[in-house]
mmCIF file of C-alpha atoms in Angstrom:
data_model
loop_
_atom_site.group_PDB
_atom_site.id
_atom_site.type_symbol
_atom_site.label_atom_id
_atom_site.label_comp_id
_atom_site.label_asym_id
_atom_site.label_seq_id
_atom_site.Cartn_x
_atom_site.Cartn_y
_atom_site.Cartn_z
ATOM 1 C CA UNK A 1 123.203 80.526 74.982
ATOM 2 C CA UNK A 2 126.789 81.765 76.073
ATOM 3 C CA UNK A 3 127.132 83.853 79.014
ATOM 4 C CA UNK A 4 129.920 86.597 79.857
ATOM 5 C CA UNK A 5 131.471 85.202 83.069
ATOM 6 C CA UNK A 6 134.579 87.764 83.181
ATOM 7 C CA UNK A 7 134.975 91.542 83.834
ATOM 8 C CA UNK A 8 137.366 91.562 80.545
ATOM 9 C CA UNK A 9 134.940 90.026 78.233
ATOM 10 C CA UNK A 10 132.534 92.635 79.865
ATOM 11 C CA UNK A 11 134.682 95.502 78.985
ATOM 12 C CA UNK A 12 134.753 94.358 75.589
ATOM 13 C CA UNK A 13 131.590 95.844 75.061
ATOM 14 C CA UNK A 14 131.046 99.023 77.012
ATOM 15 C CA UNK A 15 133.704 101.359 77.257
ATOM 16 C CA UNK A 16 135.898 101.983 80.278
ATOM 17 C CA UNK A 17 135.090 105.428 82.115
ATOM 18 C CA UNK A 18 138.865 106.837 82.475
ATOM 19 C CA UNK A 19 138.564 108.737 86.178
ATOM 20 C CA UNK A 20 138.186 112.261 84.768
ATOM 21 C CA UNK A 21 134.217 111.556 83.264
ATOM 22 C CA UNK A 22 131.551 112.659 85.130
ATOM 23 C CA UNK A 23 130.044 109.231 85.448
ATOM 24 C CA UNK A 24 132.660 108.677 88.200
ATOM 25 C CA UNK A 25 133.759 112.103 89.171
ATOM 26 C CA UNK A 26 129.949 112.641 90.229
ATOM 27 C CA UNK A 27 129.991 109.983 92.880
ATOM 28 C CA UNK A 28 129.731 111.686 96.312
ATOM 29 C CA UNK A 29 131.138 109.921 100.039
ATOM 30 C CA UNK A 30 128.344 112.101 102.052
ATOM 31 C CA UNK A 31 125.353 113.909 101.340
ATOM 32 C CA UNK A 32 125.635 117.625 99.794
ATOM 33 C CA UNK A 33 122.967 120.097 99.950
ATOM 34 C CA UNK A 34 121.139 118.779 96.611
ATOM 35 C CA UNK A 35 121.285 115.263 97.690
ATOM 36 C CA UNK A 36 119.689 116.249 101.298
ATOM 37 C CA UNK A 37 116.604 118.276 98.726
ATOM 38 C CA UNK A 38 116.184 115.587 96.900
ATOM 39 C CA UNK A 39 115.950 113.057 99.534
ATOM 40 C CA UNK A 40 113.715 115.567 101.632
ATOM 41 C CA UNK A 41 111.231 116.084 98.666
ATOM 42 C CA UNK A 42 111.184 112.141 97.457
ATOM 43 C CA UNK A 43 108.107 109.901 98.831
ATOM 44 C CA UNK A 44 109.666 107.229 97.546
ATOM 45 C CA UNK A 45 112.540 104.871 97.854
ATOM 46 C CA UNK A 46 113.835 101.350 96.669
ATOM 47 C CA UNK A 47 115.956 99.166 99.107
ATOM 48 C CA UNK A 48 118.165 96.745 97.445
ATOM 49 C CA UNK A 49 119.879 94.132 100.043
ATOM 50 C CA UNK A 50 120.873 91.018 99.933
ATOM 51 C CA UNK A 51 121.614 87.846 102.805
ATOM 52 C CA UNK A 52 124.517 86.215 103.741
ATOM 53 C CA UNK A 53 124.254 83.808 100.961
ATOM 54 C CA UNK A 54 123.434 86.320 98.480
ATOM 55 C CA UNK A 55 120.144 85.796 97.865
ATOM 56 C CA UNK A 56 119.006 89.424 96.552
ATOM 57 C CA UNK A 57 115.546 91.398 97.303
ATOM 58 C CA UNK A 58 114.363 94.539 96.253
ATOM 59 C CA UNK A 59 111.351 96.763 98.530
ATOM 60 C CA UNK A 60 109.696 99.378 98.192
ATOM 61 C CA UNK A 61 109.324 102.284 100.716
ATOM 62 C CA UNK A 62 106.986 105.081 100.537
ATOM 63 C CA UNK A 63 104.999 107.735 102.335
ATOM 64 C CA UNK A 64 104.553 111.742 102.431
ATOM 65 C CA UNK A 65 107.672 113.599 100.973
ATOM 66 C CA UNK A 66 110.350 113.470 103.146
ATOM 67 C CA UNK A 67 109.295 110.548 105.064
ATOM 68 C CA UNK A 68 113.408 109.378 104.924
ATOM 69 C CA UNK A 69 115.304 111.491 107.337
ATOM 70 C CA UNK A 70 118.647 112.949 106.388
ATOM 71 C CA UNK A 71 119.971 113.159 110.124
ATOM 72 C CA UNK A 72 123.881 113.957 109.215
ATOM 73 C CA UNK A 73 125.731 114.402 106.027
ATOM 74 C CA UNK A 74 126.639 110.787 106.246
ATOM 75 C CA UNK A 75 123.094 109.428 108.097
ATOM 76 C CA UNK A 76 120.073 108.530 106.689
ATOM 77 C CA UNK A 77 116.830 107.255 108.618
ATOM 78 C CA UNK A 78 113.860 105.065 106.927
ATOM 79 C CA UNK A 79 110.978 104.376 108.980
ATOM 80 C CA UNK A 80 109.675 100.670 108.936
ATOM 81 C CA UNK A 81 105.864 101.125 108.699
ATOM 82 C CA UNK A 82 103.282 97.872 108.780
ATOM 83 C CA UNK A 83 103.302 95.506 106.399
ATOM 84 C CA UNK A 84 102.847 92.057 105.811
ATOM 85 C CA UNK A 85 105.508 90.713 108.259
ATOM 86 C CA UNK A 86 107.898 89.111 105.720
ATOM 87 C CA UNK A 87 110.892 91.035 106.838
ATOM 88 C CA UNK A 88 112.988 90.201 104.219
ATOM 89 C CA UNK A 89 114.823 93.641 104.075
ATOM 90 C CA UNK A 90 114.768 93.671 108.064
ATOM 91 C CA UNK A 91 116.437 90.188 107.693
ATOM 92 C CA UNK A 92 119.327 90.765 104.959
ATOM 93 C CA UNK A 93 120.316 93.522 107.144
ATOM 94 C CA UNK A 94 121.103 91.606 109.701
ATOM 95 C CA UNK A 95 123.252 88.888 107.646
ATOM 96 C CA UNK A 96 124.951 91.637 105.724
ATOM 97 C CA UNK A 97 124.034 95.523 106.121
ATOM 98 C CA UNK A 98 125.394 96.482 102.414
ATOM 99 C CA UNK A 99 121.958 97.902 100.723
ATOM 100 C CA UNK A 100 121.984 100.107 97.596
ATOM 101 C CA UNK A 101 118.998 103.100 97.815
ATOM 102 C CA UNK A 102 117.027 104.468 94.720
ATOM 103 C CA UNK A 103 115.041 107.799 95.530
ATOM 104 C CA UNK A 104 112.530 108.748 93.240
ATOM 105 C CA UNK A 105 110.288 112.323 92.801
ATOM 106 C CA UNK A 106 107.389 112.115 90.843
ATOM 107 C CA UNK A 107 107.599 113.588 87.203
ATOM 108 C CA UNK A 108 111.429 113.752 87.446
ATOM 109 C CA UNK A 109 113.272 111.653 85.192
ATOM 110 C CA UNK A 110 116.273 111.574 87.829
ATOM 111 C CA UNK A 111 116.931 109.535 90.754
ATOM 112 C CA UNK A 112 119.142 109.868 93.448
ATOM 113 C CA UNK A 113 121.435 106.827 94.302
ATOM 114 C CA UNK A 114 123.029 105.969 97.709
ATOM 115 C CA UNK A 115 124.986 102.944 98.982
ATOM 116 C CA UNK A 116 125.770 102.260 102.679
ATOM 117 C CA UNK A 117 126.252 99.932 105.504
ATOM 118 C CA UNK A 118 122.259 99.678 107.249
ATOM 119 C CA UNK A 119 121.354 99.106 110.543
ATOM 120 C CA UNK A 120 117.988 98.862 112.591
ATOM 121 C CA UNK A 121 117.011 100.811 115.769
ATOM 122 C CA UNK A 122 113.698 101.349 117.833
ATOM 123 C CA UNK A 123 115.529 104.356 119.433
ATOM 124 C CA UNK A 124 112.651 106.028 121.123
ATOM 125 C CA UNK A 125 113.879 109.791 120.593
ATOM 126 C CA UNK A 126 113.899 108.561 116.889
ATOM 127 C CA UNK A 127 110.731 106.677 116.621
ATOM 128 C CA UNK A 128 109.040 109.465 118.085
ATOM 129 C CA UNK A 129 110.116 112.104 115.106
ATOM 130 C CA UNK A 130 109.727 109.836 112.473
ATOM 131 C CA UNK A 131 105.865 109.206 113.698
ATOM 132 C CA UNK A 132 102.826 109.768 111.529
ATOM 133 C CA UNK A 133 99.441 110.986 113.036
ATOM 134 C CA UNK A 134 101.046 109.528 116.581
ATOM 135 C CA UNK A 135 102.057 106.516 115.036
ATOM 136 C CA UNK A 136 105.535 105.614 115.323
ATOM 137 C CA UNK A 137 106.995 103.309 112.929
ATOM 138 C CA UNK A 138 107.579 99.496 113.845
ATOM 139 C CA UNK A 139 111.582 100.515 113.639
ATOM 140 C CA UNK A 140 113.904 102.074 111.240
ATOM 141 C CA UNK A 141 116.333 101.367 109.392
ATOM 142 C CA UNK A 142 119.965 103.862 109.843
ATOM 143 C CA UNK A 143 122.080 104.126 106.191
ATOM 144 C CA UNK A 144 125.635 104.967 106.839
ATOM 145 C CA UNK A 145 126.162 106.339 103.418
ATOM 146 C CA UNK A 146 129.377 105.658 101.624
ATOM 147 C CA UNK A 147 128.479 106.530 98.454
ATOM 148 C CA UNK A 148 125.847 109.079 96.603
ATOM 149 C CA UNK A 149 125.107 110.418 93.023
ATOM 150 C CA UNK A 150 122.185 111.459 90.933
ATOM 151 C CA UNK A 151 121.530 108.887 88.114
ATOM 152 C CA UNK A 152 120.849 109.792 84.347
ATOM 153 C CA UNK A 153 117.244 110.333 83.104
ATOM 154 C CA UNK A 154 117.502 107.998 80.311
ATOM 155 C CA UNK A 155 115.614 104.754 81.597
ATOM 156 C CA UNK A 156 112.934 106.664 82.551
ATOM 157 C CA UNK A 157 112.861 109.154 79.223
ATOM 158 C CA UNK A 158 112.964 105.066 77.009
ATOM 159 C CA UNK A 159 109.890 103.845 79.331
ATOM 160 C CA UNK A 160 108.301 107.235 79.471
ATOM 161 C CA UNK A 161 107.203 106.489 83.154
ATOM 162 C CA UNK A 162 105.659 109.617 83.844
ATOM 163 C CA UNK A 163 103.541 110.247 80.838
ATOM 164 C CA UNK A 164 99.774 109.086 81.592
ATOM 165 C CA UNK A 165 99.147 108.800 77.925
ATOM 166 C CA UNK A 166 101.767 105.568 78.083
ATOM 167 C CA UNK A 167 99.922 103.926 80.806
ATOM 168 C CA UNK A 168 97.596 101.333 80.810
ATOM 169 C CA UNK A 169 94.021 101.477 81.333
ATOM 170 C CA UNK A 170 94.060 100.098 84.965
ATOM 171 C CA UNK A 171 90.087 98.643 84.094
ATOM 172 C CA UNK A 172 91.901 96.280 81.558
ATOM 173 C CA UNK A 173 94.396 94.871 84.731
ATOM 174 C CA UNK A 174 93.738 92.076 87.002
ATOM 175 C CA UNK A 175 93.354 93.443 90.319
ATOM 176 C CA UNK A 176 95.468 92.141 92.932
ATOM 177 C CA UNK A 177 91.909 90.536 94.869
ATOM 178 C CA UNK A 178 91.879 88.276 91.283
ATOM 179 C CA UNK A 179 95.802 87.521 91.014
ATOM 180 C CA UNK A 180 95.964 85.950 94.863
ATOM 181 C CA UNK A 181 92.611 83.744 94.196
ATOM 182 C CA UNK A 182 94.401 82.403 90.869
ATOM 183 C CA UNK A 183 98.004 82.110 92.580
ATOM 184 C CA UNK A 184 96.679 80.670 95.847
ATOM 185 C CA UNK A 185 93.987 78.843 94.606
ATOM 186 C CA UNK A 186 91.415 80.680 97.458
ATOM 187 C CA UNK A 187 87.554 79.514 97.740
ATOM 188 C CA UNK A 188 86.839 83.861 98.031
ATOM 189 C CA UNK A 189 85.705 85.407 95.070
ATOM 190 C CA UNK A 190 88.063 88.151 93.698
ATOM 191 C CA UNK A 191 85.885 90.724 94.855
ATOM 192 C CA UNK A 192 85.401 89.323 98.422
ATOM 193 C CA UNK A 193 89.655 89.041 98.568
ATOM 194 C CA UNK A 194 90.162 92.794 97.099
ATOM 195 C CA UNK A 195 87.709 94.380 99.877
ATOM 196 C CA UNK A 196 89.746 92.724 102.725
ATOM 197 C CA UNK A 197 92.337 93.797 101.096
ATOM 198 C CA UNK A 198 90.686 97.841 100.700
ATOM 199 C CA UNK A 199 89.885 97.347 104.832
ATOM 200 C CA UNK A 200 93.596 96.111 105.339
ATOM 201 C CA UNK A 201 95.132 99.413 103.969
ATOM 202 C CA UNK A 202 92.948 101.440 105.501
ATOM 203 C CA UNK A 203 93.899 100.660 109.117
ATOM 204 C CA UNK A 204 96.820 99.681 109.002
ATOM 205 C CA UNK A 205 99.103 101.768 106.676
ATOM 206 C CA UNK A 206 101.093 103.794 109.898
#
């Protein structure tokens, strides 16, 4: 198998935007107002970051719409709710604070995009808006944004994400309870694993 290993034998086979298509032209340095409703409206984001060696992880953030504060134009805050103590966004951040964003709304085939420098804060003032029934997240991460832009609907229109006909039948999945006994090799039964699991998120997702 040969591999492409230059940016000219890249550009061999996708064109080169010239600086006047929209693909670039669209790319934003701060937050306008329909980057602001779309991030106030999304319960859900992807954090791309990567450590100091450039070992790459990808994490998943959700909660009620809105959960991600827009603070400035330039600002964005993400709460850090519990989890399973892994830290491995927390961490990269801390090597190198370059993350990449992906906001999502459910049923729309468009995202939002956002790069930016991250930091992390336990800033009390902060903590205390970004709390959930009086329970302030763990910390939260700031995004100095340097760059935003609303990303095409086609991946989503091929994989026809939102469409419940397209889904599987969730009864024909392993559950998660039966995927850690067979990956860990656990003496619980799948069923015993999956209702720790059920008592897990129920006290302790905020």
């Amino acid at each position: 198998m040969e591999f492409i290993t230059t940016r000219d034998e890249l550009r061999t086979i996708y064109k080169t935007p010239r600086p006047t298509d929209g693909s670039i032209r669209k790319e934003l340095r701060a937050l306008d107002g329909h980057c602001r409703s779309f991030i106030g409206k999304s319960p859900f984001v992807l954090i791309g970051s990567s450590d100091g060696a450039g070992n790459a992880d990808v994490t998943p953030k959700g909660d009620k719409p809105g959960f991600a504060a827009v603070l400035d134009e330039r600002t964005i805050a993400i709460p850090d709710r519990p989890g399973n103590n892994r830290l491995d966004t927390l961490e990269n951040i801390l090597l190198n604070p370059s993350i990449g964003l992906l906001f999502l709304i459910p049923g729309m085939n468009e995202t939002l995009r956002v790069n930016g420098d991250a930091r992390i804060t336990i800033d009390p003032g902060l903590r205390e808006r970004l709390a959930v029934d009086g329970k302030q997240p763990q910390c939260i991460v700031v995004v100095s944004v340097k760059a935003a832009y609303m990303h095409c609907a086609k991946a989503f229109m091929r994989s026809d994400l939102w469409k419940p006909e397209t889904w599987y039948d969730r009864a024909t999945l392993p559950t998660l309870g039966q995927i850690l006994r067979d990956q860990l090799a656990v003496a619980d039964t799948a069923e015993a694993t999956d209702r720790w699991l059920d008592e897990e998120y129920k006290h302790t997702m905020w």
